[in-house]
Structure formats: structure tokens, C-alpha cells
PDB file of C-alpha atoms in Angstrom:
ATOM      1  CA  MET Y  12      19.496  17.924  12.337  1.00 94.00           C
ATOM      2  CA  LYS Y  13      18.889  18.025   8.665  1.00 97.00           C
ATOM      3  CA  ILE Y  14      15.574  18.968   6.990  1.00 98.00           C
ATOM      4  CA  PHE Y  15      14.569  17.137   3.776  1.00 99.00           C
ATOM      5  CA  GLU Y  16      11.684  18.380   1.680  1.00 98.00           C
ATOM      6  CA  GLU Y  17       9.728  16.633  -1.045  1.00 98.00           C
ATOM      7  CA  ASP Y  18      12.285  17.188  -3.814  1.00 98.00           C
ATOM      8  CA  HIS Y  19      14.980  15.526  -1.666  1.00 98.00           C
ATOM      9  CA  VAL Y  20      12.738  12.473  -1.273  1.00 99.00           C
ATOM     10  CA  HIS Y  21      12.110  12.066  -5.008  1.00 98.00           C
ATOM     11  CA  ALA Y  22      15.836  12.472  -5.729  1.00 98.00           C
ATOM     12  CA  ALA Y  23      16.839   9.841  -3.174  1.00 98.00           C
ATOM     13  CA  LEU Y  24      14.309   7.077  -3.871  1.00 99.00           C
ATOM     14  CA  SER Y  25      13.838   4.894  -6.940  1.00 98.00           C
ATOM     15  CA  TYR Y  26      12.283   1.525  -7.912  1.00 99.00           C
ATOM     16  CA  PRO Y  27      13.261  -1.278  -7.705  1.00 98.00           C
ATOM     17  CA  ALA Y  28      16.094  -0.235  -5.403  1.00 98.00           C
ATOM     18  CA  PHE Y  29      13.787   1.051  -2.685  1.00 99.00           C
ATOM     19  CA  ILE Y  30      11.719  -2.171  -2.829  1.00 99.00           C
ATOM     20  CA  GLY Y  31      14.938  -4.019  -2.080  1.00 98.00           C
ATOM     21  CA  SER Y  32      15.495  -1.786   0.925  1.00 98.00           C
ATOM     22  CA  LEU Y  33      11.966  -2.506   2.121  1.00 98.00           C
ATOM     23  CA  ARG Y  34      12.493  -6.245   1.744  1.00 98.00           C
ATOM     24  CA  GLU Y  35      15.701  -6.033   3.838  1.00 98.00           C
ATOM     25  CA  ALA Y  36      13.949  -3.938   6.487  1.00 97.00           C
ATOM     26  CA  PHE Y  37      10.954  -6.317   6.804  1.00 98.00           C
ATOM     27  CA  ALA Y  38      13.299  -9.305   6.990  1.00 98.00           C
ATOM     28  CA  GLY Y  39      15.341  -7.779   9.723  1.00 97.00           C
ATOM     29  CA  ASP Y  40      14.707  -7.026  13.406  1.00 97.00           C
ATOM     30  CA  PHE Y  41      12.440  -4.119  14.188  1.00 98.00           C
ATOM     31  CA  THR Y  42       9.799  -2.932  16.619  1.00 97.00           C
ATOM     32  CA  MET Y  43       6.534  -1.441  15.346  1.00 96.00           C
ATOM     33  CA  PRO Y  44       3.803  -0.574  17.887  1.00 93.00           C
ATOM     34  CA  ALA Y  45       0.219  -0.055  16.806  1.00 89.00           C
ATOM     35  CA  ARG Y  46      -0.283   3.179  15.050  1.00 88.00           C
ATOM     36  CA  GLN Y  47      -2.527   5.742  16.643  1.00 91.00           C
ATOM     37  CA  VAL Y  48      -5.185   7.400  14.527  1.00 88.00           C
ATOM     38  CA  MET Y  49      -7.331   9.989  16.379  1.00 91.00           C
ATOM     39  CA  LYS Y  50     -10.465  11.610  15.046  1.00 89.00           C
ATOM     40  CA  LEU Y  51     -10.181  15.257  15.953  1.00 93.00           C
ATOM     41  CA  ASP Y  52     -13.892  15.695  16.588  1.00 90.00           C
ATOM     42  CA  PRO Y  53     -15.728  12.313  17.216  1.00 83.00           C
ATOM     43  CA  ASN Y  54     -19.061  14.147  17.068  1.00 83.00           C
ATOM     44  CA  SER Y  55     -18.467  15.652  13.621  1.00 79.00           C
ATOM     45  CA  GLU Y  56     -19.496  14.196  10.222  1.00 77.00           C
ATOM     46  CA  HIS Y  57     -16.071  15.145   8.962  1.00 77.00           C
ATOM     47  CA  HIS Y  58     -13.195  12.679   9.106  1.00 79.00           C
ATOM     48  CA  ASP Y  59     -10.465  15.159  10.106  1.00 90.00           C
ATOM     49  CA  ALA Y  60      -7.796  13.153  11.901  1.00 92.00           C
ATOM     50  CA  PHE Y  61      -4.270  13.219  13.427  1.00 95.00           C
ATOM     51  CA  ALA Y  62      -2.094  10.104  13.490  1.00 94.00           C
ATOM     52  CA  MET Y  63       1.270   8.910  14.779  1.00 96.00           C
ATOM     53  CA  LEU Y  64       3.237   5.912  13.522  1.00 96.00           C
ATOM     54  CA  PRO Y  65       6.376   4.932  15.513  1.00 97.00           C
ATOM     55  CA  SER Y  66       8.947   2.278  14.692  1.00 98.00           C
ATOM     56  CA  TRP Y  67      12.604   1.505  15.308  1.00 98.00           C
ATOM     57  CA  ASN Y  68      15.347  -0.894  14.418  1.00 97.00           C
ATOM     58  CA  ASP Y  69      18.990  -1.226  15.519  1.00 96.00           C
ATOM     59  CA  GLU Y  70      19.946   1.876  13.545  1.00 97.00           C
ATOM     60  CA  VAL Y  71      17.281   4.552  13.961  1.00 98.00           C
ATOM     61  CA  ILE Y  72      13.959   5.485  15.583  1.00 99.00           C
ATOM     62  CA  ALA Y  73      11.329   7.068  13.380  1.00 99.00           C
ATOM     63  CA  LEU Y  74       8.051   8.744  14.144  1.00 99.00           C
ATOM     64  CA  LYS Y  75       5.682   9.775  11.364  1.00 98.00           C
ATOM     65  CA  ALA Y  76       2.969  12.254  12.226  1.00 98.00           C
ATOM     66  CA  PHE Y  77       0.248  13.284   9.800  1.00 96.00           C
ATOM     67  CA  THR Y  78      -2.977  15.219   9.550  1.00 95.00           C
ATOM     68  CA  TYR Y  79      -5.805  14.090   7.311  1.00 89.00           C
ATOM     69  CA  PHE Y  80      -8.464  16.652   6.288  1.00 90.00           C
ATOM     70  CA  PRO Y  81     -10.248  14.984   3.367  1.00 83.00           C
ATOM     71  CA  GLU Y  82     -12.544  17.882   2.699  1.00 87.00           C
ATOM     72  CA  ASN Y  83      -9.834  20.556   2.511  1.00 91.00           C
ATOM     73  CA  PRO Y  84     -10.507  23.159  -0.180  1.00 93.00           C
ATOM     74  CA  GLU Y  85      -7.910  24.252  -2.765  1.00 92.00           C
ATOM     75  CA  PRO Y  86      -5.092  25.048  -2.423  1.00 95.00           C
ATOM     76  CA  TYR Y  87      -4.735  22.882   0.693  1.00 94.00           C
ATOM     77  CA  ARG Y  88      -3.864  19.169   0.500  1.00 89.00           C
ATOM     78  CA  SER Y  89      -5.859  16.570   2.286  1.00 86.00           C
ATOM     79  CA  LEU Y  90      -2.787  15.138   3.950  1.00 87.00           C
ATOM     80  CA  TYR Y  91       0.261  16.783   5.568  1.00 95.00           C
ATOM     81  CA  SER Y  92       3.003  14.700   7.136  1.00 97.00           C
ATOM     82  CA  LYS Y  93       6.490  14.804   8.634  1.00 99.00           C
ATOM     83  CA  ILE Y  94       8.861  12.022   9.704  1.00 99.00           C
ATOM     84  CA  LEU Y  95      11.264  12.649  12.637  1.00 99.00           C
ATOM     85  CA  VAL Y  96      14.336  10.381  12.646  1.00 99.00           C
ATOM     86  CA  PHE Y  97      16.586   9.766  15.739  1.00 99.00           C
ATOM     87  CA  ASP Y  98      19.806   7.887  16.138  1.00 98.00           C
ATOM     88  CA  ARG Y  99      19.044   4.570  17.831  1.00 98.00           C
ATOM     89  CA  ARG Y 100      22.248   4.453  19.959  1.00 97.00           C
ATOM     90  CA  HIS Y 101      22.115   7.862  21.671  1.00 98.00           C
ATOM     91  CA  GLY Y 102      18.711   9.223  20.694  1.00 98.00           C
ATOM     92  CA  VAL Y 103      20.169  12.176  18.805  1.00 98.00           C
ATOM     93  CA  PRO Y 104      17.695  13.829  16.339  1.00 98.00           C
ATOM     94  CA  LEU Y 105      19.054  13.184  12.805  1.00 98.00           C
ATOM     95  CA  ALA Y 106      16.468  14.396  10.312  1.00 98.00           C
ATOM     96  CA  LEU Y 107      13.039  15.812   9.620  1.00 99.00           C
ATOM     97  CA  VAL Y 108      11.718  14.367   6.355  1.00 99.00           C
ATOM     98  CA  ASP Y 109       8.686  15.223   4.251  1.00 98.00           C
ATOM     99  CA  GLY Y 110       6.262  12.500   5.129  1.00 98.00           C
ATOM    100  CA  ALA Y 111       3.667  12.826   2.379  1.00 95.00           C
ATOM    101  CA  SER Y 112       6.083  12.053  -0.424  1.00 97.00           C
ATOM    102  CA  VAL Y 113       7.651   9.149   1.566  1.00 98.00           C
ATOM    103  CA  THR Y 114       4.144   7.819   2.119  1.00 96.00           C
ATOM    104  CA  TYR Y 115       3.542   7.549  -1.670  1.00 96.00           C
ATOM    105  CA  TRP Y 116       6.907   5.847  -2.219  1.00 98.00           C
ATOM    106  CA  ARG Y 117       6.581   3.347   0.654  1.00 98.00           C
ATOM    107  CA  THR Y 118       2.879   2.554   0.076  1.00 97.00           C
ATOM    108  CA  ALA Y 119       3.525   1.637  -3.558  1.00 98.00           C
ATOM    109  CA  GLY Y 120       6.775  -0.018  -2.599  1.00 99.00           C
ATOM    110  CA  VAL Y 121       5.126  -2.289  -0.005  1.00 99.00           C
ATOM    111  CA  SER Y 122       2.377  -3.118  -2.489  1.00 99.00           C
ATOM    112  CA  ALA Y 123       4.947  -4.146  -5.122  1.00 99.00           C
ATOM    113  CA  LEU Y 124       7.036  -6.052  -2.594  1.00 99.00           C
ATOM    114  CA  ALA Y 125       3.985  -8.109  -1.603  1.00 99.00           C
ATOM    115  CA  ALA Y 126       3.257  -8.726  -5.294  1.00 99.00           C
ATOM    116  CA  ASP Y 127       6.826  -9.785  -5.940  1.00 99.00           C
ATOM    117  CA  VAL Y 128       6.515 -12.368  -3.154  1.00 98.00           C
ATOM    118  CA  LEU Y 129       2.914 -13.505  -3.869  1.00 99.00           C
ATOM    119  CA  ALA Y 130       2.071 -12.951  -7.536  1.00 99.00           C
ATOM    120  CA  ARG Y 131       2.747 -15.538 -10.207  1.00 98.00           C
ATOM    121  CA  LYS Y 132       6.161 -15.235 -11.757  1.00 98.00           C
ATOM    122  CA  ASP Y 133       4.599 -14.977 -15.189  1.00 98.00           C
ATOM    123  CA  ALA Y 134       2.099 -12.276 -14.257  1.00 98.00           C
ATOM    124  CA  GLU Y 135       1.947  -9.751 -17.078  1.00 98.00           C
ATOM    125  CA  SER Y 136      -1.243  -7.729 -16.682  1.00 99.00           C
ATOM    126  CA  LEU Y 137      -2.108  -5.241 -13.923  1.00 99.00           C
ATOM    127  CA  LEU Y 138      -5.479  -3.663 -13.086  1.00 99.00           C
ATOM    128  CA  LEU Y 139      -5.208  -0.551 -10.988  1.00 99.00           C
ATOM    129  CA  LEU Y 140      -8.296   0.896  -9.283  1.00 98.00           C
ATOM    130  CA  GLY Y 141      -7.729   4.445  -8.214  1.00 97.00           C
ATOM    131  CA  THR Y 142      -6.688   7.666  -9.893  1.00 96.00           C
ATOM    132  CA  GLY Y 143      -5.229   9.691  -6.971  1.00 92.00           C
ATOM    133  CA  ARG Y 144      -1.644  10.910  -6.479  1.00 93.00           C
ATOM    134  CA  LEU Y 145      -0.596   7.403  -5.476  1.00 96.00           C
ATOM    135  CA  ALA Y 146      -1.517   5.816  -8.820  1.00 98.00           C
ATOM    136  CA  PRO Y 147       1.654   6.677 -10.779  1.00 98.00           C
ATOM    137  CA  TYR Y 148       3.830   5.368  -7.940  1.00 99.00           C
ATOM    138  CA  LEU Y 149       1.960   2.082  -7.906  1.00 99.00           C
ATOM    139  CA  ILE Y 150       2.372   1.639 -11.628  1.00 99.00           C
ATOM    140  CA  ARG Y 151       6.111   2.380 -11.463  1.00 99.00           C
ATOM    141  CA  ALA Y 152       6.646   0.056  -8.479  1.00 99.00           C
ATOM    142  CA  HIS Y 153       4.719  -2.889  -9.920  1.00 99.00           C
ATOM    143  CA  ALA Y 154       6.369  -2.467 -13.356  1.00 99.00           C
ATOM    144  CA  SER Y 155       9.728  -2.792 -11.587  1.00 98.00           C
ATOM    145  CA  VAL Y 156       8.949  -6.295 -10.114  1.00 98.00           C
ATOM    146  CA  ARG Y 157       7.176  -7.998 -13.060  1.00 98.00           C
ATOM    147  CA  PRO Y 158       7.591  -7.712 -16.833  1.00 97.00           C
ATOM    148  CA  LEU Y 159       4.162  -6.203 -17.339  1.00 98.00           C
ATOM    149  CA  LYS Y 160       2.710  -6.036 -20.849  1.00 99.00           C
ATOM    150  CA  ARG Y 161      -0.685  -4.585 -20.060  1.00 99.00           C
ATOM    151  CA  ILE Y 162      -1.892  -2.092 -17.475  1.00 99.00           C
ATOM    152  CA  ALA Y 163      -5.545  -1.007 -17.129  1.00 99.00           C
ATOM    153  CA  VAL Y 164      -6.505   1.913 -14.941  1.00 99.00           C
ATOM    154  CA  TRP Y 165     -10.033   2.268 -13.534  1.00 99.00           C
ATOM    155  CA  GLY Y 166     -11.632   5.276 -11.896  1.00 97.00           C
ATOM    156  CA  ARG Y 167     -15.203   6.473 -11.326  1.00 94.00           C
ATOM    157  CA  ARG Y 168     -14.316   9.369 -13.688  1.00 96.00           C
ATOM    158  CA  PRO Y 169     -12.763   7.869 -16.858  1.00 97.00           C
ATOM    159  CA  GLU Y 170     -11.084  11.175 -17.645  1.00 98.00           C
ATOM    160  CA  LYS Y 171      -9.075  10.922 -14.386  1.00 97.00           C
ATOM    161  CA  ALA Y 172      -8.034   7.386 -15.306  1.00 98.00           C
ATOM    162  CA  GLN Y 173      -6.867   8.736 -18.689  1.00 98.00           C
ATOM    163  CA  GLU Y 174      -4.817  11.359 -16.920  1.00 98.00           C
ATOM    164  CA  VAL Y 175      -3.014   8.700 -14.980  1.00 98.00           C
ATOM    165  CA  VAL Y 176      -2.302   6.820 -18.208  1.00 98.00           C
ATOM    166  CA  GLU Y 177      -0.941  10.008 -19.883  1.00 98.00           C
ATOM    167  CA  THR Y 178       1.304  10.638 -16.872  1.00 97.00           C
ATOM    168  CA  VAL Y 179       3.168   7.396 -17.032  1.00 98.00           C
ATOM    169  CA  LYS Y 180       2.824   5.837 -20.519  1.00 97.00           C
ATOM    170  CA  SER Y 181       5.906   7.552 -21.970  1.00 97.00           C
ATOM    171  CA  GLU Y 182       8.029   5.952 -19.203  1.00 98.00           C
ATOM    172  CA  PHE Y 183       6.981   2.446 -20.393  1.00 98.00           C
ATOM    173  CA  PRO Y 184       6.719   2.256 -24.131  1.00 97.00           C
ATOM    174  CA  GLU Y 185       6.697  -1.536 -23.977  1.00 97.00           C
ATOM    175  CA  ILE Y 186       3.459  -1.565 -21.944  1.00 99.00           C
ATOM    176  CA  ASP Y 187      -0.024  -1.312 -23.433  1.00 99.00           C
ATOM    177  CA  PHE Y 188      -2.031   1.124 -21.290  1.00 99.00           C
ATOM    178  CA  GLN Y 189      -5.843   1.199 -21.273  1.00 98.00           C
ATOM    179  CA  VAL Y 190      -8.641   2.831 -19.362  1.00 98.00           C
ATOM    180  CA  ALA Y 191     -10.905   0.132 -17.896  1.00 98.00           C
ATOM    181  CA  SER Y 192     -14.620   0.720 -18.190  1.00 94.00           C
ATOM    182  CA  GLU Y 193     -16.262  -2.512 -16.967  1.00 96.00           C
ATOM    183  CA  LEU Y 194     -14.862  -3.797 -13.715  1.00 98.00           C
ATOM    184  CA  PRO Y 195     -16.131  -7.393 -13.989  1.00 98.00           C
ATOM    185  CA  THR Y 196     -14.337  -7.804 -17.326  1.00 98.00           C
ATOM    186  CA  ALA Y 197     -11.199  -5.947 -16.218  1.00 98.00           C
ATOM    187  CA  CYS Y 198     -10.925  -8.006 -13.029  1.00 99.00           C
ATOM    188  CA  GLY Y 199     -11.314 -11.285 -14.926  1.00 98.00           C
ATOM    189  CA  GLU Y 200      -8.491 -10.332 -17.342  1.00 98.00           C
ATOM    190  CA  ALA Y 201      -5.895  -9.194 -14.765  1.00 99.00           C
ATOM    191  CA  ASP Y 202      -3.077 -11.177 -13.244  1.00 99.00           C
ATOM    192  CA  VAL Y 203      -2.582  -8.557 -10.549  1.00 99.00           C
ATOM    193  CA  ILE Y 204      -5.344  -6.347  -9.121  1.00 99.00           C
ATOM    194  CA  VAL Y 205      -4.421  -3.365  -6.978  1.00 99.00           C
ATOM    195  CA  SER Y 206      -7.215  -1.301  -5.408  1.00 98.00           C
ATOM    196  CA  ALA Y 207      -6.210   2.095  -3.977  1.00 97.00           C
ATOM    197  CA  THR Y 208      -9.420   4.043  -3.700  1.00 94.00           C
ATOM    198  CA  GLY Y 209     -11.306   5.888  -1.025  1.00 81.00           C
ATOM    199  CA  SER Y 210     -14.489   3.980  -1.867  1.00 87.00           C
ATOM    200  CA  SER Y 211     -16.793   2.985   0.927  1.00 83.00           C
ATOM    201  CA  GLU Y 212     -18.480   0.428  -1.379  1.00 91.00           C
ATOM    202  CA  ILE Y 213     -17.332  -2.965  -2.639  1.00 97.00           C
ATOM    203  CA  LEU Y 214     -15.544  -2.683  -5.965  1.00 98.00           C
ATOM    204  CA  VAL Y 215     -13.957  -6.105  -6.522  1.00 98.00           C
ATOM    205  CA  ARG Y 216     -16.030  -9.290  -6.251  1.00 99.00           C
ATOM    206  CA  GLY Y 217     -14.697 -12.787  -5.864  1.00 98.00           C
ATOM    207  CA  ALA Y 218     -16.847 -14.081  -8.697  1.00 98.00           C
ATOM    208  CA  TRP Y 219     -14.972 -11.830 -11.101  1.00 99.00           C
ATOM    209  CA  VAL Y 220     -11.413 -12.873 -10.245  1.00 99.00           C
ATOM    210  CA  LYS Y 221      -9.778 -15.717 -12.157  1.00 98.00           C
ATOM    211  CA  PRO Y 222      -7.665 -18.462 -10.495  1.00 99.00           C
ATOM    212  CA  GLY Y 223      -3.999 -17.474 -10.136  1.00 99.00           C
ATOM    213  CA  THR Y 224      -4.645 -13.775  -9.578  1.00 99.00           C
ATOM    214  CA  HIS Y 225      -2.894 -11.731  -6.892  1.00 99.00           C
ATOM    215  CA  THR Y 226      -5.085  -9.003  -5.352  1.00 99.00           C
ATOM    216  CA  ASP Y 227      -3.995  -6.105  -3.135  1.00 99.00           C
ATOM    217  CA  PHE Y 228      -6.249  -3.743  -1.228  1.00 98.00           C
ATOM    218  CA  LEU Y 229      -4.765  -0.604   0.312  1.00 96.00           C
ATOM    219  CA  GLY Y 230      -7.302   2.142   0.002  1.00 90.00           C
ATOM    220  CA  ASN Y 231      -9.605   1.512   2.923  1.00 86.00           C
ATOM    221  CA  HIS Y 232      -8.698   2.084   6.594  1.00 84.00           C
ATOM    222  CA  HIS Y 233     -12.149   1.653   8.139  1.00 86.00           C
ATOM    223  CA  ALA Y 234     -13.247  -1.411  10.114  1.00 91.00           C
ATOM    224  CA  ASP Y 235     -16.757  -1.320   8.646  1.00 92.00           C
ATOM    225  CA  LYS Y 236     -15.897  -0.590   4.973  1.00 92.00           C
ATOM    226  CA  ARG Y 237     -14.149  -2.626   2.312  1.00 96.00           C
ATOM    227  CA  GLU Y 238     -13.006  -2.619  -1.305  1.00 97.00           C
ATOM    228  CA  CYS Y 239     -13.695  -6.358  -1.923  1.00 98.00           C
ATOM    229  CA  ASP Y 240     -16.491  -8.776  -0.955  1.00 97.00           C
ATOM    230  CA  THR Y 241     -16.423 -11.741   1.390  1.00 98.00           C
ATOM    231  CA  GLU Y 242     -16.345 -14.294  -1.422  1.00 99.00           C
ATOM    232  CA  LEU Y 243     -12.927 -13.064  -2.626  1.00 99.00           C
ATOM    233  CA  VAL Y 244     -11.543 -13.263   0.928  1.00 99.00           C
ATOM    234  CA  THR Y 245     -12.790 -16.864   1.381  1.00 98.00           C
ATOM    235  CA  ARG Y 246     -11.425 -17.889  -2.006  1.00 98.00           C
ATOM    236  CA  SER Y 247      -7.999 -16.477  -1.280  1.00 98.00           C
ATOM    237  CA  ARG Y 248      -4.792 -17.149   0.675  1.00 99.00           C
ATOM    238  CA  VAL Y 249      -4.883 -14.017   2.812  1.00 99.00           C
ATOM    239  CA  TYR Y 250      -1.891 -11.958   3.970  1.00 99.00           C
ATOM    240  CA  VAL Y 251      -1.555  -8.585   5.728  1.00 98.00           C
ATOM    241  CA  ASP Y 252       1.103  -5.963   6.200  1.00 98.00           C
ATOM    242  CA  THR Y 253       0.651  -6.156   9.995  1.00 96.00           C
ATOM    243  CA  ARG Y 254      -1.931  -8.058  12.042  1.00 96.00           C
ATOM    244  CA  ILE Y 255      -1.886  -5.450  14.821  1.00 93.00           C
ATOM    245  CA  ASN Y 256      -3.173  -2.730  12.538  1.00 93.00           C
ATOM    246  CA  CYS Y 257      -5.300  -4.722  10.092  1.00 96.00           C
ATOM    247  CA  PHE Y 258      -7.223  -6.414  12.889  1.00 96.00           C
ATOM    248  CA  ARG Y 259      -8.222  -2.956  14.040  1.00 93.00           C
ATOM    249  CA  GLU Y 260      -8.795  -1.116  10.763  1.00 92.00           C
ATOM    250  CA  ALA Y 261      -9.211  -3.414   7.770  1.00 95.00           C
ATOM    251  CA  GLY Y 262     -12.857  -3.965   6.893  1.00 95.00           C
ATOM    252  CA  GLU Y 263     -11.842  -6.351   4.139  1.00 97.00           C
ATOM    253  CA  ILE Y 264     -10.753  -8.740   6.961  1.00 98.00           C
ATOM    254  CA  LEU Y 265     -13.006  -7.663   9.820  1.00 98.00           C
ATOM    255  CA  VAL Y 266     -16.406  -7.705   8.025  1.00 98.00           C
ATOM    256  CA  PRO Y 267     -16.015 -11.342   6.892  1.00 98.00           C
ATOM    257  CA  ILE Y 268     -14.949 -12.211  10.477  1.00 98.00           C
ATOM    258  CA  GLN Y 269     -18.123 -10.545  11.779  1.00 97.00           C
ATOM    259  CA  GLU Y 270     -20.199 -12.468   9.266  1.00 98.00           C
ATOM    260  CA  GLY Y 271     -18.688 -15.748  10.513  1.00 98.00           C
ATOM    261  CA  ALA Y 272     -17.168 -16.475   7.117  1.00 98.00           C
ATOM    262  CA  PHE Y 273     -13.521 -15.913   8.071  1.00 98.00           C
ATOM    263  CA  SER Y 274     -11.303 -15.882  11.173  1.00 98.00           C
ATOM    264  CA  LYS Y 275      -8.060 -14.238  12.242  1.00 98.00           C
ATOM    265  CA  ASP Y 276      -6.220 -17.524  12.292  1.00 97.00           C
ATOM    266  CA  LEU Y 277      -6.908 -17.921   8.566  1.00 98.00           C
ATOM    267  CA  VAL Y 278      -4.557 -15.022   7.849  1.00 99.00           C
ATOM    268  CA  ILE Y 279      -1.463 -16.927   6.725  1.00 98.00           C
ATOM    269  CA  GLY Y 280       1.147 -14.341   7.478  1.00 98.00           C
ATOM    270  CA  GLU Y 281       2.431 -10.765   7.727  1.00 98.00           C
ATOM    271  CA  LEU Y 282       4.747  -9.205   5.173  1.00 98.00           C
ATOM    272  CA  ALA Y 283       7.695  -9.497   7.581  1.00 98.00           C
ATOM    273  CA  GLU Y 284       7.033 -13.243   7.995  1.00 98.00           C
ATOM    274  CA  LEU Y 285       6.975 -13.640   4.208  1.00 98.00           C
ATOM    275  CA  CYS Y 286      10.285 -11.731   3.827  1.00 98.00           C
ATOM    276  CA  ARG Y 287      11.910 -13.833   6.564  1.00 98.00           C
ATOM    277  CA  GLY Y 288      10.671 -17.081   5.012  1.00 97.00           C
ATOM    278  CA  ARG Y 289       8.597 -17.886   8.053  1.00 98.00           C
ATOM    279  CA  ALA Y 290       5.205 -17.835   6.300  1.00 98.00           C
ATOM    280  CA  PRO Y 291       4.436 -19.904   3.202  1.00 98.00           C
ATOM    281  CA  GLY Y 292       3.605 -17.856   0.087  1.00 97.00           C
ATOM    282  CA  ARG Y 293       1.804 -18.911  -3.050  1.00 97.00           C
ATOM    283  CA  GLN Y 294       1.565 -22.725  -3.326  1.00 97.00           C
ATOM    284  CA  SER Y 295       0.339 -23.015  -6.899  1.00 98.00           C
ATOM    285  CA  ASP Y 296      -0.344 -21.017 -10.067  1.00 98.00           C
ATOM    286  CA  GLU Y 297      -4.071 -21.589  -9.513  1.00 98.00           C
ATOM    287  CA  GLU Y 298      -4.397 -19.973  -6.084  1.00 98.00           C
ATOM    288  CA  ILE Y 299      -5.725 -16.504  -5.522  1.00 99.00           C
ATOM    289  CA  THR Y 300      -3.639 -14.466  -3.098  1.00 99.00           C
ATOM    290  CA  LEU Y 301      -4.904 -11.425  -1.233  1.00 99.00           C
ATOM    291  CA  PHE Y 302      -2.743  -8.831   0.461  1.00 99.00           C
ATOM    292  CA  LYS Y 303      -4.370  -6.256   2.739  1.00 98.00           C
ATOM    293  CA  SER Y 304      -2.428  -3.255   3.987  1.00 97.00           C
ATOM    294  CA  VAL Y 305      -3.467  -0.233   6.025  1.00 94.00           C
ATOM    295  CA  GLY Y 306       0.050   1.261   6.183  1.00 90.00           C
ATOM    296  CA  CYS Y 307       2.899   0.567   8.532  1.00 90.00           C
ATOM    297  CA  ALA Y 308       5.534   2.696  10.086  1.00 96.00           C
ATOM    298  CA  LEU Y 309       8.522   0.499   9.093  1.00 98.00           C
ATOM    299  CA  GLY Y 310       8.067   1.543   5.520  1.00 97.00           C
ATOM    300  CA  ASP Y 311       8.164   5.182   6.606  1.00 98.00           C
ATOM    301  CA  LEU Y 312      11.354   4.483   8.569  1.00 98.00           C
ATOM    302  CA  CYS Y 313      12.911   2.841   5.620  1.00 98.00           C
ATOM    303  CA  GLY Y 314      12.074   5.692   3.276  1.00 98.00           C
ATOM    304  CA  ALA Y 315      13.190   8.424   5.645  1.00 99.00           C
ATOM    305  CA  LEU Y 316      16.438   6.596   6.426  1.00 98.00           C
ATOM    306  CA  ALA Y 317      17.220   6.280   2.718  1.00 98.00           C
ATOM    307  CA  VAL Y 318      16.618   9.968   2.207  1.00 98.00           C
ATOM    308  CA  HIS Y 319      18.882  10.789   5.219  1.00 98.00           C
ATOM    309  CA  ARG Y 320      21.632   8.531   3.920  1.00 97.00           C
ATOM    310  CA  ALA Y 321      21.484  10.182   0.503  1.00 96.00           C
ATOM    311  CA  GLY Y 322      22.104  13.456   2.337  1.00 88.00           C
TER     312      GLY Y 322
END
């Protein structure tokens, strides 16, 4: 069995090639049970957790395990993760792959894949909410699927948003990068809105979003919290990465359902159904599309398998 660390992952993966691999994986046959997220101390105010995400296809079996300790002090990270890969035919262990780095690559890759399927073909401006380690990956992934001309980055601390801009702007000299200050204005100007924050409060409101926008919410994994309001959900054609996980964890979907403003059968399709051509995508340039993801194990399998193949 081979062991692959973070540097191996970054050397093996690139956009848009990895997005193509994700598209192929979601269009193919696979099994992906519900992921298991366990709070380590249900009586504690802390959110320390352990999770397991299994999946398999006709080639490999993959299990990602991760710990999440959001209040970890320096020098510890908030998330540690490993992906164990087995041969599907005989069950032989093949690889142990760094899971944290794969998570960044696959989360951004899935986001960009959904945008490639659902956003307008002429989309040229992106608003990114969030300044964490995932932010540069999201910019690189989305820039690989649309000819973006403008990217605005928003964060509660403008200096952090500026740091994200400084990290990536030299890679894309053709793109005008800005730090967004007023969310209502920034939302109204964007063709694609991606929210990847840990916010427990609503950040994007339906009244701010113009017709034809594609929106993507991936920062919240709590059933009672959300990054967008009910109005945006009811104005949108809604899609999810997986129903089985989003109907358990995605407050963006569950809160409007609890309010009686939305229902599960109004979710038009999963990402796999879109990739297989079994769910209709955008029907006009005036529609708002909304993609909600909480993370799915098939993306981890796809990333870990690509790293293993690269050797």
C-alpha cells in the first residue's frame, strides 16, 4: 500500500482536468451511502466531530475519515483527514491519501462542475464569499470552466479578502480582481455567486440576486443554519450534490421546508442526474439556479484515485 501526502495530491491534480474526472465519475455507476458525522461530545458547546464518508464504483472502494476541531489553537489545523483506497475486485488496500488537500480540490471541483452545467454560458463575473483555505481553489476551478473577466471576494475582514486576491491574481492577469464591500451591490452584479463561509447567519438574499444568476452554497452543514434566505430558494431552480445528505444537513433547503415555503420534491435533481442527462438543467438565461452541496464521498474517491494513478 502506498502513502500519499499533501504534496503528492497537489502534484497529481489540476483544473480543468480534475473537473472532467469528476464529471465522468458522477455520470458513471457508483454507490455512496449517507455520510456519518458524529459529534464527539453532544453535551459540549464545542463542535468537535469525527466523520466517515464511504463510496465505491467498479474500480475502487474509498473511505474518507476526518476530524473537525474548529477551535483548535495554533499550530493545529481545524481539520485532519485521510482517505483509504481499496481495490474493488479483491478488496486489497491500495493507498492512504491525505484527505484534507483532496477535500479542497474536490469541493472546489464539484462547485465548478455544477456551475459548468448550470451557469449561463456567457457568465463572466464571479462573487466569492469566504476567505478560508478553500477560496483560492474555488477561484482556480471556476476560472477553468468560464471565461471570467471579474472576480470579487468578500469576507467579514476585508484584509483577509485582499489576501485571497493577492494569492491568485498573478495567475490570472486577464481577470479584474476586487474586494467586495457591500454584499447587496456585489450580489446584484455577479453572474455566479459562490458562498463558502462558516457563517451561521444569512449572507445572500433573494432580493439582491439578478435574473440569470447561478448561486452555489457550500459552507454550511447544519440543518438549522443557512447562507441564503428563503426568497432566493423559492425564486430558483434548486439542485443538490446528493439528496441523502442535503435532506439531513442543508439548512438552505430544510429551513424553507419547515417554513412551508418549499418541499423536497421541488429539488430538480442531483449532480449525478445532471451529469447523466437525467435531470433538466437551466432552461433560460433569465432563470436563477441554486446548487447546494454539503460534500460527498464520490468526489473524495475521484481525487484519491487520481493521486494513486499518478503514483
